[in-house]
GROMACS .gro file of C-alpha atoms in nm:
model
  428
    1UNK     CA    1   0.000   0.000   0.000
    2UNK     CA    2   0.273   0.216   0.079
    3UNK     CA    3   0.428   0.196  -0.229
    4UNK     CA    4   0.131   0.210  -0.435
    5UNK     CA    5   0.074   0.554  -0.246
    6UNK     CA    6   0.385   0.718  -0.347
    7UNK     CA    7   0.337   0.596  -0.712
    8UNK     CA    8   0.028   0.756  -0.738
    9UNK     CA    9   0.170   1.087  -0.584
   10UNK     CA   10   0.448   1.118  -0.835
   11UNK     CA   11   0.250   1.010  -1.128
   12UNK     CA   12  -0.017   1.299  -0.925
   13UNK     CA   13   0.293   1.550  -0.883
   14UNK     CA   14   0.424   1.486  -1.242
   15UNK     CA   15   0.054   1.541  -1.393
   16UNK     CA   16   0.040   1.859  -1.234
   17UNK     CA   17   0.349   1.969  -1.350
   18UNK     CA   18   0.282   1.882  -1.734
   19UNK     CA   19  -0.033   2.044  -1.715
   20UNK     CA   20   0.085   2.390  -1.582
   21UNK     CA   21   0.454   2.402  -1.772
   22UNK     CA   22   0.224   2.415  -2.110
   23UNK     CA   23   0.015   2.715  -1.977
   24UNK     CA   24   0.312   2.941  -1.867
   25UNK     CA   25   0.298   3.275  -2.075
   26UNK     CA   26   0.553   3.538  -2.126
   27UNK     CA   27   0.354   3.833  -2.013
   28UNK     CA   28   0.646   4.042  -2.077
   29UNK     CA   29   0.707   4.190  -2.482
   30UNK     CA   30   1.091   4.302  -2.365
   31UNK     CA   31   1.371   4.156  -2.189
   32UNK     CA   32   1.454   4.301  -1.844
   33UNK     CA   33   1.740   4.520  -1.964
   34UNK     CA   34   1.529   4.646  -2.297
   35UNK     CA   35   1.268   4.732  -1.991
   36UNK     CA   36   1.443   4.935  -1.743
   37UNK     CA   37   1.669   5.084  -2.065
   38UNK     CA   38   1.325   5.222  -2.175
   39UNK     CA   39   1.230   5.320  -1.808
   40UNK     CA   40   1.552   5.523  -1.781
   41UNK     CA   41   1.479   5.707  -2.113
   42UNK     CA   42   1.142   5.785  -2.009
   43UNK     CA   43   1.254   5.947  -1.656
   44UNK     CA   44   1.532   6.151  -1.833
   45UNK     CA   45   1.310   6.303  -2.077
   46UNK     CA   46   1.056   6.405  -1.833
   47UNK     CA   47   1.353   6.571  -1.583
   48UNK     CA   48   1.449   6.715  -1.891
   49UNK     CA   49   1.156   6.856  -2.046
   50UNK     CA   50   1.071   7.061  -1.722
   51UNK     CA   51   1.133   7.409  -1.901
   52UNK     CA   52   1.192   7.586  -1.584
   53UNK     CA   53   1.352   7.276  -1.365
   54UNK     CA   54   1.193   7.149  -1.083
   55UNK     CA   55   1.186   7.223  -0.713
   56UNK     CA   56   1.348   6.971  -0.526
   57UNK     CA   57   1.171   6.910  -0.166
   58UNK     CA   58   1.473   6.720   0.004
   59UNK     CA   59   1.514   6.569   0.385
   60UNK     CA   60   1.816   6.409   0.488
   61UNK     CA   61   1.746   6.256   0.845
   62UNK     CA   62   1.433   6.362   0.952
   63UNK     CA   63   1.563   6.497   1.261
   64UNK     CA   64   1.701   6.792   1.024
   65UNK     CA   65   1.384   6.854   0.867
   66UNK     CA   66   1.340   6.939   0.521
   67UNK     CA   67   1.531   7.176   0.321
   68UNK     CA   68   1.357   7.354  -0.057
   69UNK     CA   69   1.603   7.351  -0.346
   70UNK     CA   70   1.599   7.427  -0.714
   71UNK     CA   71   1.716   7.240  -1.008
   72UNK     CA   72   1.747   7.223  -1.396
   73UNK     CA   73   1.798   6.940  -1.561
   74UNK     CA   74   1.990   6.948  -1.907
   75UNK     CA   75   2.005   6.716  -2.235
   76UNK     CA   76   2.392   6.718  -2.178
   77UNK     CA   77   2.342   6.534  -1.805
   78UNK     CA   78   2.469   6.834  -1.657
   79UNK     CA   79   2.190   7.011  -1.385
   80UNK     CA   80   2.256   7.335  -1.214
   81UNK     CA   81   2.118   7.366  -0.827
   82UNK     CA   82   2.037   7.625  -0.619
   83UNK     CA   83   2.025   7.575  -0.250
   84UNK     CA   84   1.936   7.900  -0.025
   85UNK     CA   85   2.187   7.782   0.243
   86UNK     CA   86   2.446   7.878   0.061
   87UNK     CA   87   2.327   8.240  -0.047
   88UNK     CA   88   2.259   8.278  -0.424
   89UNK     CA   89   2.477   8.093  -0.573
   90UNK     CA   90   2.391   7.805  -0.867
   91UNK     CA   91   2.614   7.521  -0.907
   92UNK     CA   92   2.639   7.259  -1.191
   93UNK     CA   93   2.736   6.941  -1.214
   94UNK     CA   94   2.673   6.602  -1.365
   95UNK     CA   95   2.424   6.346  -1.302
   96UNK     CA   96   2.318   6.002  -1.493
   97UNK     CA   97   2.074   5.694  -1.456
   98UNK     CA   98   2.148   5.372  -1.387
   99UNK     CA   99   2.025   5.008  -1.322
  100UNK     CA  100   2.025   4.944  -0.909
  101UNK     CA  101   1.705   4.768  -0.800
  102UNK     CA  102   1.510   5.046  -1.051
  103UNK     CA  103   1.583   5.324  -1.170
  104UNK     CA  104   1.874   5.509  -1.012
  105UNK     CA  105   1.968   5.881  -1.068
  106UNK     CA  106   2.266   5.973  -0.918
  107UNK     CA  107   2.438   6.267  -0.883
  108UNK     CA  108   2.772   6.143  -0.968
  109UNK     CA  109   3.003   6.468  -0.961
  110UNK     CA  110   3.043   6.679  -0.652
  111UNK     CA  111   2.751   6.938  -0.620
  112UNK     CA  112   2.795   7.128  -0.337
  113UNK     CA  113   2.420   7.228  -0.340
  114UNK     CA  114   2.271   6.839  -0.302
  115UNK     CA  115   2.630   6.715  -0.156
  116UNK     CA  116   2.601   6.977   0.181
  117UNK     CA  117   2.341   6.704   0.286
  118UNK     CA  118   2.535   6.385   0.212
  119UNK     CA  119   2.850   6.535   0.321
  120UNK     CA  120   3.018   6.270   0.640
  121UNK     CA  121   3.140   6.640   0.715
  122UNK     CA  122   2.882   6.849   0.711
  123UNK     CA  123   3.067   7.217   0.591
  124UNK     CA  124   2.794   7.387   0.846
  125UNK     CA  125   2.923   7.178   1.107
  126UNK     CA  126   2.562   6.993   1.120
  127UNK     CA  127   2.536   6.641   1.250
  128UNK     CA  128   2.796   6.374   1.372
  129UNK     CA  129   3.155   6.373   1.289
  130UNK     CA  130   3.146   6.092   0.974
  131UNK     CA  131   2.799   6.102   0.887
  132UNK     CA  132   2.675   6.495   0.873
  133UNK     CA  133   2.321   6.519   0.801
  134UNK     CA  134   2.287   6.169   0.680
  135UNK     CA  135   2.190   6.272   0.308
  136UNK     CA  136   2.226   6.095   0.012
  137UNK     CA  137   2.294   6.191  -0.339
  138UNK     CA  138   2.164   5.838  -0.514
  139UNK     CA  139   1.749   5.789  -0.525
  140UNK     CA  140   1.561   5.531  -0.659
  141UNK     CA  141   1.282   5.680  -0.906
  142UNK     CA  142   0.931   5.575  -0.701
  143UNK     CA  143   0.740   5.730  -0.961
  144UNK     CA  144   0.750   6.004  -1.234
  145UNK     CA  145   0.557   6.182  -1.433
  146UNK     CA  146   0.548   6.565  -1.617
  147UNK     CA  147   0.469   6.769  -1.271
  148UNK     CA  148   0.586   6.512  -0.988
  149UNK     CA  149   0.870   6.269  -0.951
  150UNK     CA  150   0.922   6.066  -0.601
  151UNK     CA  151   1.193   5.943  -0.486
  152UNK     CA  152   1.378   5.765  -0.259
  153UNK     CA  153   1.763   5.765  -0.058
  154UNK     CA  154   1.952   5.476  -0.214
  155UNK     CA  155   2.160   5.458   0.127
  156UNK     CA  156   1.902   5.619   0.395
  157UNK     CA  157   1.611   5.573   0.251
  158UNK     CA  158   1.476   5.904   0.288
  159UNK     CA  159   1.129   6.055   0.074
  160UNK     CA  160   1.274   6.300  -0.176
  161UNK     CA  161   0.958   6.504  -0.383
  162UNK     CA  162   1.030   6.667  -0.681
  163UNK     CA  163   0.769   6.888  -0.846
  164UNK     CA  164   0.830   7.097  -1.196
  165UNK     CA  165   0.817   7.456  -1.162
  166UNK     CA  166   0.576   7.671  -1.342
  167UNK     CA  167   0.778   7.789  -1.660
  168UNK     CA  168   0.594   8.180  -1.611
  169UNK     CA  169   0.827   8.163  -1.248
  170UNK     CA  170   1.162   8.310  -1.194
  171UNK     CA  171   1.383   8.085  -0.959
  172UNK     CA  172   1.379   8.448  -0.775
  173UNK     CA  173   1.002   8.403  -0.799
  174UNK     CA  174   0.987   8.064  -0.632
  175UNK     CA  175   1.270   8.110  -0.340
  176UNK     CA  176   1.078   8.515  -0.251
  177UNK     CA  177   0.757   8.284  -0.160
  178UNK     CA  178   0.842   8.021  -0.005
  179UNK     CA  179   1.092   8.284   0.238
  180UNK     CA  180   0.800   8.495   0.282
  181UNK     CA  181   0.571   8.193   0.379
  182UNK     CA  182   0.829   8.050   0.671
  183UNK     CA  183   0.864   8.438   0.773
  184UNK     CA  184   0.525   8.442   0.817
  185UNK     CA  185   0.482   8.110   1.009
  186UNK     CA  186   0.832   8.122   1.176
  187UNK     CA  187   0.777   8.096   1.593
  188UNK     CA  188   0.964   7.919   1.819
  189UNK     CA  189   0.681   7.839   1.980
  190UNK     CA  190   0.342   7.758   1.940
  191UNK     CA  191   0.026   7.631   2.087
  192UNK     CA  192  -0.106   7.272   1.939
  193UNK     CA  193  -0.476   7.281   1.963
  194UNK     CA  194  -0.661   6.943   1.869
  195UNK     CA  195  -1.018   6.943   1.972
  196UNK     CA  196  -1.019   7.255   2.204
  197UNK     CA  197  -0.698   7.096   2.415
  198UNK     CA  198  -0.386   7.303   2.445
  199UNK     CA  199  -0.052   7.082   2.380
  200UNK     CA  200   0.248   7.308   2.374
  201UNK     CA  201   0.484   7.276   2.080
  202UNK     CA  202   0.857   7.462   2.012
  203UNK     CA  203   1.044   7.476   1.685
  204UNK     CA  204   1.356   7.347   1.672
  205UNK     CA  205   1.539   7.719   1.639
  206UNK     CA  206   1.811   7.534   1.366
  207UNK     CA  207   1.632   7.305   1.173
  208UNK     CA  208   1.257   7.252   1.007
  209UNK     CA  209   1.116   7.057   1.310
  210UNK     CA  210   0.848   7.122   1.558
  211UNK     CA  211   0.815   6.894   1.822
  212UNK     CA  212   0.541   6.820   2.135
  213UNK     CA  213   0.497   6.642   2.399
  214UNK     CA  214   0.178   6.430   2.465
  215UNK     CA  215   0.048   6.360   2.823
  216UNK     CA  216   0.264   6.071   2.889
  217UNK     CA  217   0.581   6.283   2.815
  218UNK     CA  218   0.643   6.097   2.500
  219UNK     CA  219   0.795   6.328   2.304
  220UNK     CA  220   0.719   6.369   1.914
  221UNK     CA  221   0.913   6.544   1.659
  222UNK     CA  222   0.698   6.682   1.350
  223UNK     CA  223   0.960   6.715   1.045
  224UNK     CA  224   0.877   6.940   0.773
  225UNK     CA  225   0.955   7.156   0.475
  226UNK     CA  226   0.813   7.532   0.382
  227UNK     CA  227   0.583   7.526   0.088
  228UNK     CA  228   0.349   7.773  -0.116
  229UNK     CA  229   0.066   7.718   0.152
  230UNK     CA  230   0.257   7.662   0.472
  231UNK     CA  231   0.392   7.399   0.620
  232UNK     CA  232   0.373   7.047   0.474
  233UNK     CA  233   0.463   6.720   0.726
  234UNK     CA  234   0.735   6.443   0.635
  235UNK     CA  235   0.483   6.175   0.741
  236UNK     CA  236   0.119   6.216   0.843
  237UNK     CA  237   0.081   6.227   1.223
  238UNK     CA  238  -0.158   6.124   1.511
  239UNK     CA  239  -0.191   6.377   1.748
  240UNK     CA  240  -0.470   6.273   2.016
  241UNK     CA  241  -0.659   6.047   1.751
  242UNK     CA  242  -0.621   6.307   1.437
  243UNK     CA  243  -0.442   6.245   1.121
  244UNK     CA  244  -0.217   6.623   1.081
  245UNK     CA  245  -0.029   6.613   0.733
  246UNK     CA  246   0.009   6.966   0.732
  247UNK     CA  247  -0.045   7.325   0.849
  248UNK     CA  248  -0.193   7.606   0.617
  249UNK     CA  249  -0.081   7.979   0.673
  250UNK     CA  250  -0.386   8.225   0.763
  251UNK     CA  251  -0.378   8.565   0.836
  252UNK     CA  252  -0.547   8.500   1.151
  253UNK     CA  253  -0.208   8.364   1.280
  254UNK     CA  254  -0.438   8.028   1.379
  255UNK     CA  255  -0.243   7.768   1.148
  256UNK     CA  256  -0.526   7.481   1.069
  257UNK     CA  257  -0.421   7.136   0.973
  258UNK     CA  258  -0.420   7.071   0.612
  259UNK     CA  259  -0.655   6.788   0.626
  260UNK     CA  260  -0.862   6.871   1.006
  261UNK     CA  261  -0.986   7.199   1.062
  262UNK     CA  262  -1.042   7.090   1.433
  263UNK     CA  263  -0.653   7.073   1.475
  264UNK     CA  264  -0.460   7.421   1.517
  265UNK     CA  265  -0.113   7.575   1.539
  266UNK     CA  266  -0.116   7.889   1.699
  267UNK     CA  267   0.228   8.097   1.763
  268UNK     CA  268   0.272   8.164   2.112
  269UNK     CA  269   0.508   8.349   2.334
  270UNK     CA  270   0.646   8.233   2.567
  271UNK     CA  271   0.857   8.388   2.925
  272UNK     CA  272   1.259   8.386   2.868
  273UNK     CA  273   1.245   8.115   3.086
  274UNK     CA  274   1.067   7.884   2.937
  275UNK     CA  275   1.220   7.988   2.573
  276UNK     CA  276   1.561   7.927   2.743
  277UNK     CA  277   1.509   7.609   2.893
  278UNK     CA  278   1.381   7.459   2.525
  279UNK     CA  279   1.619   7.646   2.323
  280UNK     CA  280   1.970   7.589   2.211
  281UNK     CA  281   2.182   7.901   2.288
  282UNK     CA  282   2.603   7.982   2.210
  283UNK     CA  283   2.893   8.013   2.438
  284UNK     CA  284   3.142   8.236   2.358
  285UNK     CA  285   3.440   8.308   2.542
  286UNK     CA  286   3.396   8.642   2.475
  287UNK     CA  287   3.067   8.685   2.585
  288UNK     CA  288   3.161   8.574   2.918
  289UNK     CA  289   3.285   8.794   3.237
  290UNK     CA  290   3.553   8.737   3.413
  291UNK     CA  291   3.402   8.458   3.647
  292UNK     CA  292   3.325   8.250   3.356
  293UNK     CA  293   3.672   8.317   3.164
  294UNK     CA  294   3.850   8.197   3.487
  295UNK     CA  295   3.674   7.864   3.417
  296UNK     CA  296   3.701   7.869   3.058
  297UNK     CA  297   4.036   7.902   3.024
  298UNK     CA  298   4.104   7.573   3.177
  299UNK     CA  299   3.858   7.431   2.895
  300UNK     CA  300   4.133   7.601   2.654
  301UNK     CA  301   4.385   7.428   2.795
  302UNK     CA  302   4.262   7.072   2.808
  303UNK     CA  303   4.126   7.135   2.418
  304UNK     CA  304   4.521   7.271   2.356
  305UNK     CA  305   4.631   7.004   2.490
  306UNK     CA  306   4.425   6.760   2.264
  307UNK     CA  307   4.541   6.958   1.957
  308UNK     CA  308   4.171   7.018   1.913
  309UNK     CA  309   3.970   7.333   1.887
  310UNK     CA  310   3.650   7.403   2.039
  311UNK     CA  311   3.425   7.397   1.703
  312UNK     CA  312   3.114   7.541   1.934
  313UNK     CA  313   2.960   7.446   2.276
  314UNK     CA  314   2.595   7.527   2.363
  315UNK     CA  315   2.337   7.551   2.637
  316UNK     CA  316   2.008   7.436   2.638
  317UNK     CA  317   1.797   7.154   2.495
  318UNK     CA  318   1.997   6.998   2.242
  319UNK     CA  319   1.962   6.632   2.064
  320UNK     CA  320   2.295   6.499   1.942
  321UNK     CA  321   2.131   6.205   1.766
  322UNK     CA  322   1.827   6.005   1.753
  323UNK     CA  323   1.992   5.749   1.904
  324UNK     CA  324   2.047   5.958   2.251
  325UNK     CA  325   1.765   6.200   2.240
  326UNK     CA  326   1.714   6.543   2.374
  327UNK     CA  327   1.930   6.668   2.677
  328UNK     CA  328   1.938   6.961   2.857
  329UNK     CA  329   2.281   7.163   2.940
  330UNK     CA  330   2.592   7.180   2.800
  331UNK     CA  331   2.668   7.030   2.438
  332UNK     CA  332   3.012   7.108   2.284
  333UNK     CA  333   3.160   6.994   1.957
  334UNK     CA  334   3.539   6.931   1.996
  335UNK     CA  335   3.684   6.874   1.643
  336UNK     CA  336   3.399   6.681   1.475
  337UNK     CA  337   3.353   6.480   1.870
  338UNK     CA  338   3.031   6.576   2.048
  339UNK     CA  339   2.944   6.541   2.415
  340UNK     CA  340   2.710   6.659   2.696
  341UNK     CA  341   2.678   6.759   3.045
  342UNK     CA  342   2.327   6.749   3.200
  343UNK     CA  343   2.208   6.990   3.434
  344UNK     CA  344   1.882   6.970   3.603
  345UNK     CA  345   1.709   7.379   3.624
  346UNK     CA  346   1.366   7.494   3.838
  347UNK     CA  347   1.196   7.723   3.669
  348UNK     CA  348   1.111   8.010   3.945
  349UNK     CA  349   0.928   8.274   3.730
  350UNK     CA  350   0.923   8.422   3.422
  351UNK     CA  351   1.243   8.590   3.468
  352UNK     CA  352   1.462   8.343   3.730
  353UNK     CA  353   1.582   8.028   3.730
  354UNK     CA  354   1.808   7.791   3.915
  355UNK     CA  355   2.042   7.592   3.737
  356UNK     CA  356   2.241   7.278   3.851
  357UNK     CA  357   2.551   7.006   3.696
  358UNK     CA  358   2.394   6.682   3.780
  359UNK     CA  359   2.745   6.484   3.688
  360UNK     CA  360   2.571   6.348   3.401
  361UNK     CA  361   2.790   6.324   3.130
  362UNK     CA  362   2.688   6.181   2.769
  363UNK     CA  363   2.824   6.014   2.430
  364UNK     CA  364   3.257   6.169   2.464
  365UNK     CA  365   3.160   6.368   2.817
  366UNK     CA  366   3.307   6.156   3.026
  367UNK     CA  367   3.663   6.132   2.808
  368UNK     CA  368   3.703   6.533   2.809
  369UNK     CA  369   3.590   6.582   3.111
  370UNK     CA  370   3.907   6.290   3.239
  371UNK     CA  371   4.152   6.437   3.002
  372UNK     CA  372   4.053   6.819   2.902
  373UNK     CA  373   3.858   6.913   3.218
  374UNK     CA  374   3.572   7.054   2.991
  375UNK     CA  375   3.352   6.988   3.269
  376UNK     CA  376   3.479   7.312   3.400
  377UNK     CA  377   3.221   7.470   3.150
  378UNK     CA  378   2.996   7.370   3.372
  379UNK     CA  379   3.132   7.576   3.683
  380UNK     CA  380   2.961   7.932   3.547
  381UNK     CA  381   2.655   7.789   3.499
  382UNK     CA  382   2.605   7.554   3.870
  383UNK     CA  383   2.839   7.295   3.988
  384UNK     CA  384   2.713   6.943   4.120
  385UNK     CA  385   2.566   7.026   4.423
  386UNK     CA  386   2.662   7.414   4.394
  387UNK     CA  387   2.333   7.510   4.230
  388UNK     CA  388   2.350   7.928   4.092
  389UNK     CA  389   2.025   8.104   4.060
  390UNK     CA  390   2.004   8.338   3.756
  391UNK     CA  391   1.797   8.683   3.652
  392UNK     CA  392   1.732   8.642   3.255
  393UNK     CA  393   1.707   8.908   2.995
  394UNK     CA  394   1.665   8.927   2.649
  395UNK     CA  395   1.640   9.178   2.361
  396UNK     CA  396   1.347   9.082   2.187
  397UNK     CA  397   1.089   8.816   2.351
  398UNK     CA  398   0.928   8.760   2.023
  399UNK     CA  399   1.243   8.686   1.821
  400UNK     CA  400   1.515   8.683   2.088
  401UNK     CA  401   1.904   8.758   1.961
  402UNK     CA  402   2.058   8.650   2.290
  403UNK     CA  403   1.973   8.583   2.630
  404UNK     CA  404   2.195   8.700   2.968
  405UNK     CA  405   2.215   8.526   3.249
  406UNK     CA  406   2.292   8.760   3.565
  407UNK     CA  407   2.412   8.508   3.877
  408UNK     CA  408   2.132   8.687   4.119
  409UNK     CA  409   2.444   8.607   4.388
  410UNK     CA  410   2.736   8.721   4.187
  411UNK     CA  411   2.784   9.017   4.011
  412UNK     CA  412   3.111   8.903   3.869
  413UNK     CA  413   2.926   8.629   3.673
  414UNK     CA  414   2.755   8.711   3.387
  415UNK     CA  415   2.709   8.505   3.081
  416UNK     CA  416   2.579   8.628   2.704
  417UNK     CA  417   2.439   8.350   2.520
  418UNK     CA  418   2.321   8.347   2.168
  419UNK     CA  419   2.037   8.200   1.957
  420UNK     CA  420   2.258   8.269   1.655
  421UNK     CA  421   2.536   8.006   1.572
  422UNK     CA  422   2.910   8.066   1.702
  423UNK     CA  423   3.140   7.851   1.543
  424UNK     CA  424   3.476   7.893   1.754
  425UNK     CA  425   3.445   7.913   2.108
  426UNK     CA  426   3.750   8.104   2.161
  427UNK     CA  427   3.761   8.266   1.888
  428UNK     CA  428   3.489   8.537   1.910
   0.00000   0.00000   0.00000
């Protein structure tokens, strides 16, 4: 029986296998390689028939946010981009197409437009020492057609949209609005209404992000890049059970979600305190009194004696990477090496606070403070278990330049900080 059984399952198994290799089709008229050759063709000629170029609406890790640039693609594979971080400048290179999993363009000479992203040193000094801003220059076509091509990072994966500019625009035209639409929305703070609830939200003062906190102090970072009619999301969010994709500008100053009317961002001031405490403010050295200099100059020292140099240090709220999250105090960049010292503050009103070292040190903290003493940074500010208490002014609460911290104990020790980037700690 048993071998009667497996006779009639081969003869079963070999029947089967007659029937169906006689049915097969080719449902394909081309090869592979005739297929993505005519694929590649098709996706040049559309980049190439934009007569104006194409906006290019370009994250490289999220945590950056998204950055508008400008390009124009030519028959010759050359393509000239603009990118308003680097003033007014255009700057043309070469690109191609290639077979990798799809279609792959690539942007195969230096542009120092779409390479300031992909850079492993970032030129503004953005990002981790060896991977920058995490960009790439390589994307996988997702889709294309004459108005909209998607795309996506061939290393990071990251959403790049492309959309063709109207050819009755100026490149002028295009940058002027989308300027005047983030001055217009620009606040580092806001209020997040969903439903009649209040969340409060802050901007990220460097980068396209605004981020919240829900009611289990989860916080949640909201990535996004300027456009025509405000502010358009990475990735839809849920914020208390509603889908936000976007935020439209209204003269009102009462930003409604895109897609939910019931969901609001509202700018919002906030007291120097609290705008302290959640920004990311500047040290210099010489924006420091004498108290502070005493201290600092042992920082010089230990970085001397590193053959380093003090790239900038900050204070305030400041995520080195996603991997380590947000952390208030003291983050310095030493040569490409970042590190942090936590402090703990109490916020006493909207003009004092008390600040304290907590002996918290994070990522390369703990090596400079053992062999540079940059832990003395920390002294001005409140030692471990030496807490200082401070008075806080500013020059403008709305847009604030700088804040000053005035030791409410010490006249001697006042510090300048600024909202503005200082690159070299010592040498301003």
């Amino acid at each position: 029986m048993k071998k009667l059984y497996k006779s009639l399952l081969a003869l079963l198994m070999l029947t089967t296998f007659a029937s169906c290799s006689f049915e097969v089709d080719d449902i394909f008229d081309k090869n592979a390689t005739e297929r993505i050759t005519e694929a590649i063709e098709t996706d040049n000629n559309i980049l190439v028939s934009a007569p104006n170029g194409w906006i290019i609406q370009y994250y490289g890790d999220t945590q950056y946010g998204g950055y508008n640039m400008l390009a124009k693609f030519n028959a010759d594979s050359t393509v000239a981009v603009a990118n308003p971080i680097l003033g007014d400048s255009v700057y043309v290179s070469h690109y191609k197409f290639e077979q990798s999993q799809g279609v792959l363009l690539s942007f195969d000479s230096y542009n120092a437009a779409i390479h300031f992203f992909s850079d492993p040193a970032n030129p503004a000094g953005v990002g981790t020492n060896g991977k920058g801003m995490l960009g790439d220059f390589e994307f996988r076509v997702l889709s294309a057609s004459a108005d909209r091509i998607e795309m996506e990072g061939k290393k990071h994966g990251t959403r790049v949209v492309m959309t063709a500019i109207n050819e009755n625009d100026s490149w002028d035209d295009v940058l002027s609005r989308l300027d005047d639409m983030d001055s217009k929305m620009f606040k580092l703070y806001y209020d997040l209404v969903v439903d009649g609830d209040t969340i409060r939200a802050y901007r990220n003062s460097n980068f396209n992000v605004i981020s919240f906190t829900d009611e289990n102090n989860i916080e949640y970072d909201m990535p996004y890049i300027v456009t025509d009619y405000g502010y358009s999301l990475y990735e839809d969010i849920n914020i208390n059970g509603k889908t936000v994709s976007g935020f439209a500008y209204s003269k009102d100053k009462v930003f409604k979600a895109t897609n939910d009317s019931s969901v609001s961002l509202i700018p919002y001031t906030p007291p120097i305190t609290e705008q302290f405490v959640a920004g990311c403010w500047y040290i210099s050295y010489s924006n420091l009194s004498s108290y502070g200099k005493k201290y600092f100059n042992v920082v010089k020292a230990g970085a001397d004696s590193q053959g380093e140099t003090l790239i900038n240090m900050m204070f305030g709220t400041k995520t080195i990477s996603s991997s380590y999250g947000s952390a208030f105090g003291i983050t310095f960049n030493s040569d490409g090496w970042w590190g942090q010292y936590v402090f703990n503050y109490t916020i006493i009103d909207k003009t004092h606070i008390t600040l304290e070292y907590t002996g918290t040190n994070v990522l390369n903290g703990d090596y400079y403070a053992t062999y540079a003493n940059y832990h003395y940074s920390a002294v001005p500010f409140g030692y471990y278990k030496s807490p200082k208490t401070f008075e806080l002014t500013t020059d403008d609460l709305d847009a604030p330049s700088y804040v000053i911290l005035n030791d409410v104990n010490d006249s001697t020790n006042v510090i300048k900080l600024s909202a503005e980037e200082i690159k070299g700690v010592f040498e301003n």
